[in-house]
Amino acid sequence: MADVKKIATRDSYGNALKALGAEHENLVVLDADLAGATKTGTFQKAFPERHFDCGIAEANMINVAAGLSTMGFVPFAATFAMFAAGRAYEMVRNTIGYPHLNVKIGATHGGISVGEDGASHQCCEDFALMRTIPGMTVMCPSDDVEARKMVKAAYEHVGPVYIRFGRAATPVFHAEDYDFQIGKGEVLQDGTDVAIIATGIMVPEAIEAGKALAEQGISARVINMATIKPLDEELVLKAAKECGKIVTVEEHNIIGGLGEAVCGVVSEKCPVPVKRIGVNDEFGHSGPAAALLKQFGLCADNIVKVTKEFLGK
Amino acid sequence: MTSAEKKELQLTAVAVREGVLTSTYSAQAGHPGGSLSSADLFTYLYFKEMRIDPKNPKWEDRDRFVLSKGHVTPGLYSTLAQRGYFPVEDLKGFRHIDSYLQGHPNMNTVPGVDASTGSLGQGLSIAAGMAKGAKQLGKDINVYALCGDGEMAEGQIWEATMFSAHYKLDNLCIIVDVNGLQIDGRTKDVMNTAPLDEKFEAFGCKVVKIDGHDFDDIEKAFGKFHKNHGSDKPTVILMKTTKGKGISYMEDQAGWHGKAPNEEQYKQGMAELAEARKQIEEA
């Protein structure tokens, strides 16, 4: 995919906020001394009076966002996933989730593709943490186009939303007219032998894997599951019924994320074998993003290998 | 304020304290100690200070109140009921399985509650967000947050205070109920949060110290808050109080932080409040 345009979804986040900010006066953005990294700096340049830096105090930032939402604003709070979902978990749970406030948490630097910063900053637990909060919408875009449409959808959705954006530049494969909807998965390649359900930056890897498998005579259905909660149960169950086996792929601990969400649905409503590809309940470490993703098996080659083993081929 | 006004407030505060006893006795749970120490402040806030409309609890331009020490719902609910947000009779349902009067404030079920709180340290940040929002809207809305002195041990209190001073939130009034007690004992022994005046001043706030059971003092403190508008500084009212104020056996006892009276204690407490009412009326 060397000739494909690559954009980090955190850049998409900043650009989408700037575009939405021009349309909506009530959109405000909060950051915790990371505006350059989360890319809310793009919004800040355009609308400095609506960008509030909270300093390195994430817990306060989350609750200030809650207070702003009760005054009619639609706040987007930004920091790294580790600190938004991790450090400030209880603030999100009690002060945004419980009262179901209209706050959007746009967390960047999710997963091990954070790279060189290492394990302390590589959040592979955010889907799990955010999924357990009643009424929380949890999403992760697969490319630039989807990320921008997701930010717009999050603004329009009334209620708490958590979105994980990535640090690393990843391939843009959606056309600009792509119709993104919260809670709807997207079939990118049809197939009947196995369904590969991926989220975030694992989606382009799954697409590549799907093509490679096709060349080897394996018909894989490739699904982009950008909304982790509420999960598109209909699409998952259709895949279970029609393909009989499911592989899930996520840049997240195999505990608590997309894989277990899929397992939860199929085990109750249409039991089929599921193989989870993700971070195998371990911490990451420093290194270049691409090398780390390969090392942790979060790449097309490994998806092909695991899928073939799973199918006994 | 006139002596008649003060008398009226004192009588209302007695009724608020009765509601604290009734709700905790009925629930056989809840937090009477800190509710009683804050009862006079609640009374002044809701009957004299805040621009509110009980008939229109969601009025956009109302002043906001955040109960950062969210466990003292008996005090807040009793005040809201006295002010007409919901029937006083409903206090008997406090913490019951079929009641909207949740153990800790729920902004979506209780009329008059502006923020859901309960986890200590978070309410002040919410209040700061509201005050920032009011400034952003260019509206003359005051935001009041009530915290406990034990709550001052939460690091987030100081994050929120820093934020409030940084963003010049002179429309924010931080009230600290300094009753000197928390669950495990005296605040100075459990985790000494003093000196609060020097801490808040160092963070960039204007600090007023008062007797939290003296309505003249409370009035003066809010007068200073209003004068501070335009100073770019948040106001902090450190009010010295007695935990369990008004009920002899609860006063200055850490054990009454989160314990309900039994039948005998309830009757005694209600009798003491009836006597207090009589004395105020006859004064």
XYZ file of C-alpha atoms in Angstrom:
596
model
C 0.000 0.000 0.000
C 3.039 2.212 -0.501
C 1.293 4.481 -2.990
C -1.770 4.973 -0.791
C -2.335 8.290 0.945
C -1.718 8.015 4.696
C -3.166 10.264 7.387
C -3.229 9.826 11.167
C -6.772 9.908 12.490
C -5.699 12.395 15.164
C -5.125 14.840 12.304
C -8.605 14.048 11.028
C -9.913 14.824 14.528
C -8.352 18.299 14.576
C -9.534 19.048 11.059
C -13.064 17.834 11.743
C -13.297 19.930 14.917
C -12.218 23.002 12.988
C -14.815 22.377 10.272
C -17.598 21.718 12.795
C -16.558 24.661 14.915
C -17.236 26.976 12.001
C -20.808 25.693 11.835
C -21.606 25.371 15.525
C -21.019 28.138 18.055
C -21.759 25.800 20.963
C -18.875 23.455 20.163
C -16.008 23.933 22.594
C -12.770 21.968 22.918
C -10.778 21.123 26.019
C -7.271 19.789 26.140
C -4.764 18.896 28.824
C -1.496 20.346 27.553
C -1.438 18.090 24.509
C -3.102 20.270 21.872
C -0.127 19.804 19.565
C -0.284 16.033 19.836
C -4.055 15.523 19.933
C -4.343 18.018 17.065
C -6.987 20.098 18.818
C -4.414 22.810 18.167
C -5.914 22.972 14.668
C -9.222 24.035 16.232
C -7.424 26.304 18.697
C -5.801 28.287 15.876
C -9.180 28.896 14.256
C -11.233 29.430 17.435
C -8.915 30.356 20.305
C -11.819 31.672 22.400
C -13.502 28.266 22.330
C -10.446 26.160 23.150
C -9.737 25.734 26.863
C -6.422 24.289 27.877
C -6.822 22.713 31.295
C -3.140 22.023 31.870
C -1.938 18.614 32.948
C -5.062 17.860 34.980
C -7.185 15.348 33.121
C -9.642 14.560 35.920
C -10.555 18.220 36.239
C -10.813 18.570 32.458
C -13.375 15.765 32.191
C -15.557 17.275 34.919
C -15.197 20.828 33.557
C -16.484 19.397 30.265
C -19.452 17.981 32.183
C -20.180 21.404 33.692
C -19.933 23.084 30.285
C -22.373 20.580 28.796
C -24.984 21.467 31.431
C -24.724 25.064 30.196
C -25.648 24.057 26.658
C -22.215 23.590 25.151
C -21.092 20.490 23.271
C -17.605 19.907 24.650
C -14.984 17.717 23.014
C -12.375 16.783 25.616
C -9.027 15.630 24.289
C -6.027 13.899 25.752
C -4.280 10.572 25.240
C -6.480 7.482 25.570
C -4.427 6.384 28.558
C -5.438 9.460 30.526
C -8.974 9.983 29.195
C -10.182 6.411 29.636
C -7.628 5.338 32.209
C -6.705 8.097 34.607
C -10.079 9.844 34.409
C -12.196 6.674 34.217
C -14.175 7.386 37.349
C -14.831 10.981 36.316
C -16.160 9.764 32.985
C -18.239 7.066 34.675
C -19.784 9.149 37.445
C -19.983 12.632 36.029
C -20.547 12.047 32.311
C -21.917 8.511 32.056
C -24.256 8.426 35.049
C -26.030 11.720 34.249
C -25.760 10.863 30.514
C -24.276 14.255 29.674
C -23.641 15.395 26.142
C -19.855 15.268 26.366
C -17.584 13.890 23.643
C -14.277 12.399 24.649
C -11.919 12.394 21.711
C -8.903 10.422 22.867
C -5.829 10.112 20.722
C -2.768 7.866 20.914
C -4.719 4.670 21.414
C -3.023 1.267 21.193
C 0.590 0.229 20.817
C 1.058 2.230 17.606
C 1.846 5.117 19.968
C 5.302 3.666 19.415
C 8.428 4.983 21.048
C 6.770 6.337 24.214
C 6.301 2.762 25.351
C 3.887 0.928 27.610
C 2.990 3.796 29.950
C 1.360 5.609 27.035
C 0.115 2.666 24.945
C -3.492 2.314 26.028
C -4.880 -1.099 25.100
C -7.658 -1.019 27.689
C -9.830 1.932 26.676
C -12.514 0.005 24.767
C -12.951 -2.278 27.762
C -13.188 0.566 30.254
C -15.530 2.729 28.199
C -17.776 -0.168 27.078
C -18.759 -0.921 30.659
C -20.311 2.510 31.187
C -24.072 2.368 30.545
C -25.179 4.603 27.664
C -21.660 5.300 26.432
C -21.067 5.158 22.682
C -17.589 3.807 21.892
C -16.021 4.218 18.463
C -12.721 3.895 16.644
C -12.283 5.094 13.057
C -10.453 3.094 10.406
C -9.194 6.002 8.338
C -9.247 9.747 7.795
C -12.585 9.880 5.999
C -14.353 7.810 8.616
C -12.732 9.746 11.463
C -13.989 13.081 10.175
C -17.498 11.745 9.594
C -17.428 10.140 13.036
C -16.607 13.435 14.748
C -19.562 15.047 12.979
C -21.844 12.154 13.951
C -20.625 12.397 17.541
C -21.518 16.091 17.616
C -24.996 15.342 16.288
C -25.574 12.422 18.663
C -27.046 13.512 21.998
C -25.244 11.722 24.808
C -21.764 10.689 25.884
C -19.361 9.471 23.225
C -15.839 8.080 23.420
C -13.738 7.998 20.251
C -10.229 6.587 20.010
C -7.975 8.140 17.392
C -4.537 6.932 16.367
C -1.136 8.573 16.384
C 0.378 6.869 13.357
C -0.421 7.760 9.757
C -2.522 4.978 8.238
C -3.974 4.331 4.782
C -7.038 6.241 3.605
C -9.319 3.795 1.805
C -12.806 5.281 2.125
C -14.215 7.466 -0.612
C -15.323 10.933 0.436
C -18.998 10.010 -0.092
C -18.826 7.157 2.456
C -21.973 7.162 4.599
C -20.924 6.635 8.215
C -23.563 5.856 10.801
C -23.069 5.265 14.518
C -23.790 1.629 15.325
C -23.500 0.353 11.763
C -20.721 -1.907 10.583
C -19.470 -1.902 7.001
C -18.876 -4.942 4.798
C -15.743 -4.175 2.804
C -15.368 -7.531 1.108
C -17.960 -10.253 0.898
C -17.100 -13.838 1.739
C -18.533 -17.062 3.113
C -15.710 -19.131 4.685
C -14.926 -16.786 7.551
C -15.743 -13.271 8.695
C -12.915 -10.977 9.743
C -14.286 -8.212 11.941
C -11.777 -5.438 12.571
C -11.772 -1.968 14.053
C -9.586 1.134 13.803
C -6.240 0.903 12.085
C -6.593 -2.882 11.922
C -9.191 -2.468 9.182
C -6.735 -1.759 6.339
C -4.724 -4.765 7.563
C -7.868 -6.894 7.462
C -8.608 -5.703 3.941
C -5.136 -6.743 2.842
C -5.512 -10.064 4.619
C -8.879 -10.618 2.952
C -7.294 -10.138 -0.470
C -4.389 -12.464 0.339
C -6.785 -15.137 1.601
C -8.856 -14.818 -1.570
C -5.751 -15.502 -3.616
C -5.308 -18.681 -1.598
C -8.880 -19.753 -2.209
C -10.348 -18.663 1.103
C -13.447 -16.526 0.919
C -13.259 -14.050 3.797
C -15.897 -11.459 4.602
C -14.131 -8.343 5.851
C -16.105 -6.090 8.148
C -15.178 -2.673 9.495
C -16.705 -2.356 12.969
C -16.102 1.300 13.738
C -18.702 1.383 16.506
C -17.743 -0.962 19.295
C -20.752 0.053 21.365
C -23.580 -0.150 20.506
C -22.372 -3.116 18.466
C -24.023 -3.827 15.122
C -25.454 -7.133 16.346
C -27.414 -7.729 13.172
C -24.295 -7.627 11.028
C -22.352 -9.823 13.473
C -25.120 -12.426 13.609
C -25.480 -12.398 9.825
C -21.752 -13.046 9.554
C -21.986 -15.819 12.143
C -24.842 -17.518 10.280
C -23.412 -17.124 6.782
C -19.686 -17.635 7.459
C -19.752 -19.942 10.488
C -16.486 -18.650 11.913
C -15.338 -15.223 13.015
C -11.922 -13.648 13.481
C -11.792 -10.332 15.331
C -8.891 -7.910 15.006
C -8.218 -4.931 17.253
C -5.291 -2.907 18.547
C -6.467 -3.571 22.084
C -6.153 -6.183 24.768
C -8.078 -9.290 23.692
C -9.783 -8.896 27.066
C -12.752 -6.556 27.079
C -12.633 -5.109 23.588
C -14.232 -5.752 20.213
C -13.434 -9.471 20.312
C -15.268 -10.044 23.547
C -18.134 -7.825 22.424
C -18.536 -10.050 19.349
C -18.197 -13.197 21.503
C -20.910 -11.895 23.800
C -23.379 -11.534 20.962
C -22.656 -14.768 19.101
C -22.404 -16.956 22.204
C -25.875 -15.874 23.273
C -27.628 -15.728 19.918
C -25.744 -17.803 17.346
C -22.794 -19.713 18.789
C -19.906 -20.055 16.324
C -16.155 -20.324 16.948
C -14.426 -16.954 17.336
C -10.696 -16.277 17.204
C -9.566 -13.009 18.764
C -6.522 -11.215 17.393
C -5.297 -8.389 19.587
C -2.762 -7.625 22.261
C -2.555 -10.856 24.229
C -3.000 -9.506 27.742
C 0.441 -7.975 27.935
C 1.974 -4.506 28.008
C 3.609 -2.958 24.990
C 7.076 -1.442 24.843
C 9.066 1.185 22.957
C 9.720 0.926 19.255
C 8.601 2.262 15.882
C 4.839 1.862 15.421
C 5.013 -0.291 12.307
C 7.565 -2.635 13.847
C 5.543 -2.946 17.034
C 2.372 -3.758 15.146
C 4.227 -6.538 13.286
C 5.804 -7.821 16.484
C 2.447 -8.023 18.225
C 0.852 -9.748 15.239
C -1.371 -6.791 14.436
C -0.726 -6.966 10.708
C -2.131 -8.516 7.540
C 0.413 -11.369 7.453
C -0.536 -12.548 10.912
C -4.255 -12.178 10.242
C -3.781 -14.473 7.224
C -1.742 -16.963 9.252
C -4.134 -17.064 12.220
C -7.196 -17.263 9.986
C -5.794 -20.200 8.021
C -4.909 -22.070 11.216
C -8.352 -21.279 12.590
C -9.937 -22.750 9.456
C -7.593 -25.750 9.547
C -6.035 -24.833 6.217
C -31.168 41.891 56.715
C -33.973 42.861 59.068
C -34.530 40.991 62.316
C -37.801 39.689 60.896
C -35.960 38.320 57.862
C -33.365 36.726 60.065
C -36.058 35.155 62.219
C -37.707 33.784 59.098
C -34.411 32.225 57.969
C -33.816 30.734 61.410
C -37.258 29.166 61.408
C -36.721 27.803 57.917
C -33.400 26.329 59.016
C -35.207 24.504 61.821
C -37.608 23.036 59.267
C -34.653 22.046 57.085
C -33.076 20.263 60.062
C -36.357 18.473 60.762
C -36.278 17.207 57.176
C -32.726 15.943 57.703
C -33.862 13.889 60.683
C -37.047 12.683 59.001
C -35.319 11.588 55.798
C -32.430 9.776 57.477
C -34.719 8.190 60.083
C -37.082 7.003 57.356
C -34.221 5.663 55.225
C -32.336 4.289 58.218
C -29.337 5.515 56.267
C -27.802 8.746 55.023
C -25.590 11.512 56.340
C -27.111 13.741 59.020
C -23.905 15.220 60.521
C -22.707 17.218 57.518
C -26.279 17.996 56.483
C -26.861 19.714 59.793
C -23.568 21.629 59.687
C -24.554 22.978 56.252
C -28.248 23.550 57.034
C -27.953 27.298 57.686
C -25.908 27.797 54.542
C -28.417 25.802 52.453
C -31.216 27.904 53.893
C -29.537 31.210 53.105
C -28.521 30.090 49.601
C -31.963 28.903 48.542
C -34.089 31.510 50.364
C -32.000 34.635 49.962
C -28.943 34.327 47.782
C -29.602 32.430 44.590
C -31.632 33.627 41.612
C -33.805 30.586 41.076
C -37.369 29.648 40.240
C -38.665 26.473 41.900
C -41.533 26.433 39.405
C -39.015 26.392 36.571
C -36.063 24.371 37.904
C -34.354 24.259 34.488
C -34.596 28.038 33.880
C -31.534 28.693 31.712
C -30.432 31.893 33.414
C -30.701 30.620 36.990
C -27.767 30.555 39.363
C -26.297 27.063 39.757
C -25.531 25.072 42.874
C -23.265 22.027 42.961
C -23.155 19.818 46.030
C -19.553 18.708 45.779
C -19.845 17.001 49.159
C -22.611 14.973 47.576
C -23.400 12.782 50.558
C -25.277 15.532 52.411
C -28.409 15.079 50.314
C -30.613 15.107 53.440
C -29.682 18.775 53.891
C -30.023 19.683 50.214
C -33.261 17.755 49.607
C -34.864 19.123 52.754
C -34.007 22.663 51.637
C -35.291 22.058 48.104
C -38.519 20.667 49.546
C -38.943 23.676 51.842
C -38.311 25.942 48.856
C -41.081 24.229 46.921
C -39.235 22.113 44.378
C -41.107 18.997 45.547
C -43.375 17.989 48.452
C -41.816 17.858 51.933
C -43.694 14.577 52.380
C -41.430 12.997 49.714
C -38.445 13.252 52.072
C -39.793 10.118 53.760
C -38.958 8.227 50.566
C -35.289 9.250 50.706
C -33.005 6.366 49.637
C -35.991 4.038 49.255
C -36.018 1.662 46.305
C -38.977 3.351 44.598
C -37.963 6.967 45.243
C -36.463 9.593 42.990
C -34.539 10.935 45.998
C -31.314 9.042 45.389
C -28.677 8.669 48.098
C -26.465 11.083 46.217
C -27.680 13.939 43.987
C -29.120 12.936 40.625
C -29.746 15.872 38.303
C -32.045 13.799 36.119
C -34.463 12.685 38.834
C -34.513 15.413 41.500
C -35.995 18.822 40.606
C -33.586 21.580 41.593
C -30.436 19.470 41.483
C -28.052 21.033 38.970
C -25.336 18.352 38.927
C -25.017 14.672 39.721
C -22.320 14.301 42.327
C -21.248 11.958 45.081
C -17.697 11.040 44.232
C -15.766 13.617 46.220
C -13.617 16.222 44.521
C -15.544 16.173 41.248
C -18.304 18.651 42.017
C -15.984 21.629 42.193
C -14.704 20.849 38.692
C -18.275 20.658 37.401
C -19.012 24.019 39.043
C -15.896 25.485 37.432
C -17.135 24.227 34.053
C -20.519 25.866 34.678
C -18.888 29.144 35.704
C -16.658 29.048 32.621
C -19.731 28.316 30.516
C -21.631 31.265 32.006
C -18.689 33.569 31.217
C -18.480 32.145 27.716
C -22.171 32.897 27.195
C -21.685 36.401 28.602
C -24.400 35.694 31.163
C -24.564 37.020 34.704
C -24.928 33.614 36.330
C -23.340 32.787 39.668
C -22.202 29.274 40.469
C -21.966 28.005 44.048
C -20.184 24.832 45.090
C -20.322 23.363 48.584
C -17.366 21.218 49.620
C -16.339 19.522 52.828
C -13.104 20.167 54.676
C -12.294 16.460 54.514
C -12.920 16.677 50.770
C -10.020 19.113 50.524
C -7.731 16.060 50.603
C -8.869 15.168 47.074
C -6.197 16.363 44.657
C -8.823 17.276 42.086
C -10.081 20.086 44.370
C -6.799 21.852 43.720
C -6.869 21.119 39.991
C -10.303 22.761 39.899
C -9.200 25.709 42.035
C -6.176 26.287 39.789
C -8.445 26.169 36.729
C -10.929 28.597 38.303
C -8.260 31.143 39.156
C -6.540 30.716 35.780
C -9.777 31.377 33.901
C -10.668 34.291 36.236
C -13.949 32.765 37.361
C -15.076 35.524 39.719
C -18.640 34.250 39.237
C -17.693 31.099 41.176
C -18.215 30.867 44.925
C -16.505 27.927 46.600
C -17.951 27.239 50.041
C -16.108 24.910 52.408
C -17.996 23.484 55.373
C -15.203 23.403 57.929
C -16.790 21.173 60.556
C -13.429 19.586 61.378
C -14.699 16.027 61.233
C -14.740 13.245 58.681
C -15.576 9.538 58.785
C -12.391 8.374 60.445
C -12.216 11.173 63.007
C -10.951 14.743 63.258
C -9.774 16.133 59.922
C -6.580 17.408 61.541
C -5.779 13.817 62.597
C -6.999 11.884 59.533
C -5.366 14.131 56.930
C -4.700 17.687 57.933
C -6.085 19.940 55.191
C -5.316 23.170 57.107
C -4.431 25.947 56.577
C -7.166 26.280 53.957
C -7.108 30.079 53.853
C -3.437 30.241 52.896
C -3.826 27.420 50.384
C -6.744 29.037 48.545
C -5.068 32.454 48.622
C -1.904 30.944 47.185
C -4.011 29.435 44.401
C -5.329 32.900 43.518
C -8.684 33.079 45.313
C -10.254 35.644 47.619
C -10.949 34.037 50.967
C -13.652 34.948 53.485
C -13.845 33.243 56.882
C -17.163 33.149 58.706
C -19.275 31.430 61.320
C -21.463 29.130 59.215
C -24.316 29.246 61.704
C -24.592 33.052 61.843
C -26.896 34.474 59.155
C -25.382 37.957 59.481
C -21.974 36.458 58.818
C -23.273 34.408 55.880
C -24.892 37.514 54.397
C -21.641 39.464 54.707
C -19.700 36.662 53.028
C -21.980 36.633 49.999
C -21.840 40.415 49.948
C -18.072 40.089 49.559
C -18.571 37.514 46.803
C -20.706 40.004 44.877
C -18.127 42.751 45.448
C -15.463 40.406 44.089
C -17.185 40.338 40.693
C -14.781 42.073 38.375
C -11.781 41.102 40.508
C -11.074 38.108 38.216
C -10.761 35.945 41.324
C -12.975 33.115 42.581
C -14.325 33.632 46.086
C -13.831 31.007 48.786
C -16.019 31.064 51.886
C -14.500 29.041 54.700
C -17.354 28.565 57.111
C -16.615 27.225 60.552
C -19.433 24.954 61.607
C -20.384 22.276 64.076
C -21.079 18.862 62.616
C -24.529 17.702 63.712
C -25.501 21.297 64.626
C -28.847 21.570 66.371
C -29.153 17.987 67.630
C -27.405 17.720 71.003
C -26.229 14.131 70.768
C -24.915 14.559 67.205
C -22.961 17.765 67.702
C -19.224 17.451 67.026
C -19.413 13.658 66.817
C -17.676 11.963 63.878
C -19.871 8.919 64.476
C -22.898 10.819 63.129
C -21.273 11.391 59.731
C -23.226 8.629 58.082
C -25.574 7.100 60.625
C -29.353 7.317 60.973
C -31.151 8.005 64.253
C -33.206 5.215 65.832
C -36.771 5.873 66.949
C -35.832 7.210 70.358
C -33.088 9.407 68.953
C -35.428 10.653 66.238
C -38.067 11.642 68.757
C -35.512 13.380 70.949
C -34.062 15.250 67.974
C -37.470 16.385 66.754
C -38.300 17.556 70.299
C -35.074 19.555 70.435
C -35.925 21.192 67.112
C -39.449 21.976 68.300
C -37.938 23.651 71.327
C -35.529 25.601 69.084
C -38.470 26.769 66.974
C -40.313 27.892 70.121
C -37.330 29.879 71.324
C -36.892 31.602 67.947
C -40.582 32.466 67.796
C -40.561 33.861 71.317
C -37.314 35.825 70.919
